[in-house]
Protein backbone atom coordinates (compact mmCIF):
# COMPACT_ATOMS: atom_id res chain seq x y z
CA UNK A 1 0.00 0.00 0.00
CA UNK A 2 1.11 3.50 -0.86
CA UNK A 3 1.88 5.94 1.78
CA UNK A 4 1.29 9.86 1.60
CA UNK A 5 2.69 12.23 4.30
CA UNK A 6 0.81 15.37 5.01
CA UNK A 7 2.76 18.07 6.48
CA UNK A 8 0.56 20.77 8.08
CA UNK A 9 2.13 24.05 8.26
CA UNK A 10 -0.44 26.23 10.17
CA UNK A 11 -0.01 26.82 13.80
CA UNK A 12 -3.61 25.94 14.77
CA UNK A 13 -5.27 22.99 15.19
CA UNK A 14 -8.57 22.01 13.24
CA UNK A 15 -8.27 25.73 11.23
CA UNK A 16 -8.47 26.71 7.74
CA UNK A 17 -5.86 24.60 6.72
CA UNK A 18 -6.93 21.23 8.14
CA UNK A 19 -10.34 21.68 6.61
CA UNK A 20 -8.37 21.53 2.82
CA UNK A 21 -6.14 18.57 4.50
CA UNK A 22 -9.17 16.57 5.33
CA UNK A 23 -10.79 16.57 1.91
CA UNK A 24 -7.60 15.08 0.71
CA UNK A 25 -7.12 12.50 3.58
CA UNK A 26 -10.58 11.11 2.92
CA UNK A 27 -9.73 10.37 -1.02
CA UNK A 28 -6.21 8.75 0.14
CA UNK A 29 -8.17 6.47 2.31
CA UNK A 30 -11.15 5.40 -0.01
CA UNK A 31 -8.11 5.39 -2.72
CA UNK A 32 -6.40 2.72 -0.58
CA UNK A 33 -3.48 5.01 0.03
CA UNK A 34 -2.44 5.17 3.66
CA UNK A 35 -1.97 9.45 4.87
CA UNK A 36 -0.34 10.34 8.18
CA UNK A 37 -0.74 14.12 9.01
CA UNK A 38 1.70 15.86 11.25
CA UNK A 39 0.80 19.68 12.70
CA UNK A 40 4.42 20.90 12.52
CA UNK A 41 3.28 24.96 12.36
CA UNK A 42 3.01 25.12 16.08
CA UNK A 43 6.79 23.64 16.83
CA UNK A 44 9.54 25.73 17.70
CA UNK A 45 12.11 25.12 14.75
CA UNK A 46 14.94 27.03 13.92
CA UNK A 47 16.75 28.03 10.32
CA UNK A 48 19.23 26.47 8.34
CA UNK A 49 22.49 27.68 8.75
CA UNK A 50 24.29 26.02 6.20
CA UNK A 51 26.83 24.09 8.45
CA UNK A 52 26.95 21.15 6.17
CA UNK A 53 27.49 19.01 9.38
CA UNK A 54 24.40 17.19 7.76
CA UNK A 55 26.92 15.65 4.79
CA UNK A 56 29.16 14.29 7.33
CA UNK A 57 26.57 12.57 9.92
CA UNK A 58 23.80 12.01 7.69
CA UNK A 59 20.98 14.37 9.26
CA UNK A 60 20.82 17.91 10.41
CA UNK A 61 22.86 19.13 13.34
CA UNK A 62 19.96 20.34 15.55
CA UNK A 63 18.66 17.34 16.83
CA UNK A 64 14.64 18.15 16.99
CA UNK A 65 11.52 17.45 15.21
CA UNK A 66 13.27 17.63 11.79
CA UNK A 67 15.50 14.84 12.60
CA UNK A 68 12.23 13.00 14.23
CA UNK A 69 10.05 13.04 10.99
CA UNK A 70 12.96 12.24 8.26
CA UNK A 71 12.02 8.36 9.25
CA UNK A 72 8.63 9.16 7.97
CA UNK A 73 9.59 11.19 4.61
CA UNK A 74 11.87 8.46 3.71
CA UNK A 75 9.35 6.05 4.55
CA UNK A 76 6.41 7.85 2.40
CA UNK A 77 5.69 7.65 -1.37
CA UNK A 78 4.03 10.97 -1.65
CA UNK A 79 4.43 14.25 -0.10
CA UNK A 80 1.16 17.00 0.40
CA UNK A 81 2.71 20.43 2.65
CA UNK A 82 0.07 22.77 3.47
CA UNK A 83 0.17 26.14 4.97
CA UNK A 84 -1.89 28.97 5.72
CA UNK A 85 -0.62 32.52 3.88
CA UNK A 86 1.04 35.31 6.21
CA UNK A 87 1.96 38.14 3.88
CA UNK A 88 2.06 36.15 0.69
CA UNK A 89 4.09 33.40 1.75
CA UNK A 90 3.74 30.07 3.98
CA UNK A 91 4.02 29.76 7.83
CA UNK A 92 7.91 30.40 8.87
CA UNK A 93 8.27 27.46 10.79
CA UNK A 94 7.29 25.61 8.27
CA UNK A 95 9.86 26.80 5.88
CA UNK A 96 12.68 26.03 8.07
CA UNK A 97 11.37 22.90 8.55
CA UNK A 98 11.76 22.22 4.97
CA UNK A 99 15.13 24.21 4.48
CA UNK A 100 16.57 22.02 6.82
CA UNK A 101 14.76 18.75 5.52
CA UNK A 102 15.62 19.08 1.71
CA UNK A 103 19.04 20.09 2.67
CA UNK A 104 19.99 17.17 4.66
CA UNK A 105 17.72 14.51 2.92
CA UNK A 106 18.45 12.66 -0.26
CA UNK A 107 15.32 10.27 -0.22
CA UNK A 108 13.11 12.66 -2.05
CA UNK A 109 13.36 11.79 -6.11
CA UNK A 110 10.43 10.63 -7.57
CA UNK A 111 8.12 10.95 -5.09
CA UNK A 112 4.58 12.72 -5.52
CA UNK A 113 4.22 16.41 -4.33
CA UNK A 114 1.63 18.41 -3.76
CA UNK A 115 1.70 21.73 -2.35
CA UNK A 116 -1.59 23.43 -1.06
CA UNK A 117 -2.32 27.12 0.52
CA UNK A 118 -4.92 28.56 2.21
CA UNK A 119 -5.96 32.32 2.45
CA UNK A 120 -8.40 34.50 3.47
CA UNK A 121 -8.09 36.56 -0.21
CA UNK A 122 -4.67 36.68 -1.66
CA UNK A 123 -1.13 35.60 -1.60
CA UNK A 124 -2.06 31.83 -2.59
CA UNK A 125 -0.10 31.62 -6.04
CA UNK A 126 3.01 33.19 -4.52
CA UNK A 127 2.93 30.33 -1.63
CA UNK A 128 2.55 27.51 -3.95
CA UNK A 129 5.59 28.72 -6.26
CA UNK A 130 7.79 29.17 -3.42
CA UNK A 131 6.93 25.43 -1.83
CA UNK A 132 6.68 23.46 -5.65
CA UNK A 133 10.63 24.93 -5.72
CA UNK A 134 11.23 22.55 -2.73
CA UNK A 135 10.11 19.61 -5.22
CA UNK A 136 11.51 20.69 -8.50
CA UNK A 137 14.98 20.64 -7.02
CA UNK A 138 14.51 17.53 -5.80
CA UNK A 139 13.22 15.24 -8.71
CA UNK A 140 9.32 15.23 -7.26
CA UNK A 141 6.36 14.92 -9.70
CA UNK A 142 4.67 17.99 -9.03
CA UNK A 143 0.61 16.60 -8.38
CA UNK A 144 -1.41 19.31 -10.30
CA UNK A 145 -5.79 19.73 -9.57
CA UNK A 146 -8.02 21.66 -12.35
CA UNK A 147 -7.52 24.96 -10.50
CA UNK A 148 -4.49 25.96 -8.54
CA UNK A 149 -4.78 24.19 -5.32
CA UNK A 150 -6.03 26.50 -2.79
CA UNK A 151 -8.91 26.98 -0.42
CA UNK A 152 -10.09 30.89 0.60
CA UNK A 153 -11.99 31.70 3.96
CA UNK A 154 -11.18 34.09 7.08
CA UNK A 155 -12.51 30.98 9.30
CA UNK A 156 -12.78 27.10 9.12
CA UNK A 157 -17.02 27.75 8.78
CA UNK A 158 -15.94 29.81 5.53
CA UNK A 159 -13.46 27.53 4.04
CA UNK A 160 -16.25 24.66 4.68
CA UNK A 161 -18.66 27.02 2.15
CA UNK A 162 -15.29 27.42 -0.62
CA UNK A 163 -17.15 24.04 -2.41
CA UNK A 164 -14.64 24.83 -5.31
CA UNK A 165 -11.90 24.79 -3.74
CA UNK A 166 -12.84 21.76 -1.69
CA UNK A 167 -13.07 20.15 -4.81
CA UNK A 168 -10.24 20.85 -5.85
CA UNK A 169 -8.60 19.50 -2.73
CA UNK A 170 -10.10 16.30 -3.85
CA UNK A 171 -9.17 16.40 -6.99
CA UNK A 172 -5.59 16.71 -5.86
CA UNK A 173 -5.73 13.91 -3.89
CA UNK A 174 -7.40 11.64 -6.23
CA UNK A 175 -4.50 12.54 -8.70
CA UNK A 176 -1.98 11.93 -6.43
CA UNK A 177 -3.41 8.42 -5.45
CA UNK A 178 -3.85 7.47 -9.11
CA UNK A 179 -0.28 8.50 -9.74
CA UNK A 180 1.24 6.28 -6.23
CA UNK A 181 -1.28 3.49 -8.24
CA UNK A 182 0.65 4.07 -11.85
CA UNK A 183 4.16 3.99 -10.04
CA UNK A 184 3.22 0.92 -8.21
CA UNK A 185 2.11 -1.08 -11.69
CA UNK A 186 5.10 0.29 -13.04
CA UNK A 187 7.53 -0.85 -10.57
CA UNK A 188 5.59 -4.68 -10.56
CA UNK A 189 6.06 -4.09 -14.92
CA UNK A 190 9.97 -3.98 -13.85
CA UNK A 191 10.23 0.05 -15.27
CA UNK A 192 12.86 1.38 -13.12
CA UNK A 193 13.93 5.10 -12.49
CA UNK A 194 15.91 6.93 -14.78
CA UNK A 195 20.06 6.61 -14.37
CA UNK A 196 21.66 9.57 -12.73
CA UNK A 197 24.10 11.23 -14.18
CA UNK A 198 27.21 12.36 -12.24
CA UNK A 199 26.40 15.56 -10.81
CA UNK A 200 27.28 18.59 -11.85
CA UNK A 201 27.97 22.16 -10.37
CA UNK A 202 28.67 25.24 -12.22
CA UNK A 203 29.31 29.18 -10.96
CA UNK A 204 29.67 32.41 -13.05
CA UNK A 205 32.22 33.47 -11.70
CA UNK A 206 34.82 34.39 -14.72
């Protein structure tokens, strides 16, 4: 069975955000695709610093709930973050949960991703480009809805009346599963992923 990880960015529990998580839990579930949601907007997590301790010991240097959930990313086929907008961009904490994540993981290529923000008005579009970089750079199949996947309310009673963009939410999710199903059937088939090529890294500096 396929597993998803949810990672909940907003620092309240049952708010806007979980409303848009929970349309997409229940299609994982009637999909057959097993979802574990973790709140991670309410933990105290500090930045990235760049160290690169991470290279040498194989996970980050600050030994808290980063280091606790890489188990479960590695473990996961697909990956859903969701945050609420402040000031056209996604919960802090959450980003330096991910700075730190993607920059000491290595277990992320070809996974599923989906990125999903929530907002009273505005700010949405900017939040999802700046979280879909987090998979692009990492090999992820970016999971795509027919609108841009995003839910709009000032409370959890309004975001319960956005039926669009609850629909999208499903639609998200019922993408995703089908594409954890296709990977599956492909890996029974024997289609492998593609080689990697040895890495390169270029500067401009002349």
């Amino acid at each position: 069975m396929s597993k998803v990880l949810i990672l909940n960015g907003s620092p309240r529990v049952n708010g806007n955000t979980s409303i848009a998580i929970r349309e997409m839990e229940n299609v994982f579930r009637n999909s057959g695709v097993e979802v574990t949601t973790m709140q991670i907007g309410n933990k105290d997590i500090r930045g990235c610093i760049a160290c690169n301790q991470c290279s040498e010991i194989g996970k980050c240097v600050f030994d808290d709930i980063v280091n606790e959930l890489a188990p479960l990313f590695e473990a996961a086929d697909g990956l859903v973050i969701a945050s609420p907008v402040y000031y056209a961009s996604a919960n802090g904490s959450l980003y330096s949960f991910l700075d730190r994540l993607f920059y000491a993981g290595s277990c992320f290529a070809f996974k599923p991703a989906a990125a999903v923000a929530s907002a009273r008005r505005a700010g949405t579009t900017a939040t999802l480009d700046s979280m879909n970089k987090y998979f692009t750079i990492s090999q992820m199949p970016v999971v795509s809805s027919q609108y841009w996947n995003m839910v709009h309310g000032n409370s959890p009673e309004e975001v319960e009346q956005d039926l669009e963009g609850l629909q999208v939410m499903r639609t998200v999710g019922k993408n995703m599963a089908w594409l954890l199903h296709c990977i599956e059937a492909g890996k029974a088939a024997g289609i492998t992923t593609p080689e990697p090529e040895q890495r390169l890294r270029t500067n401009f500096i002349r």
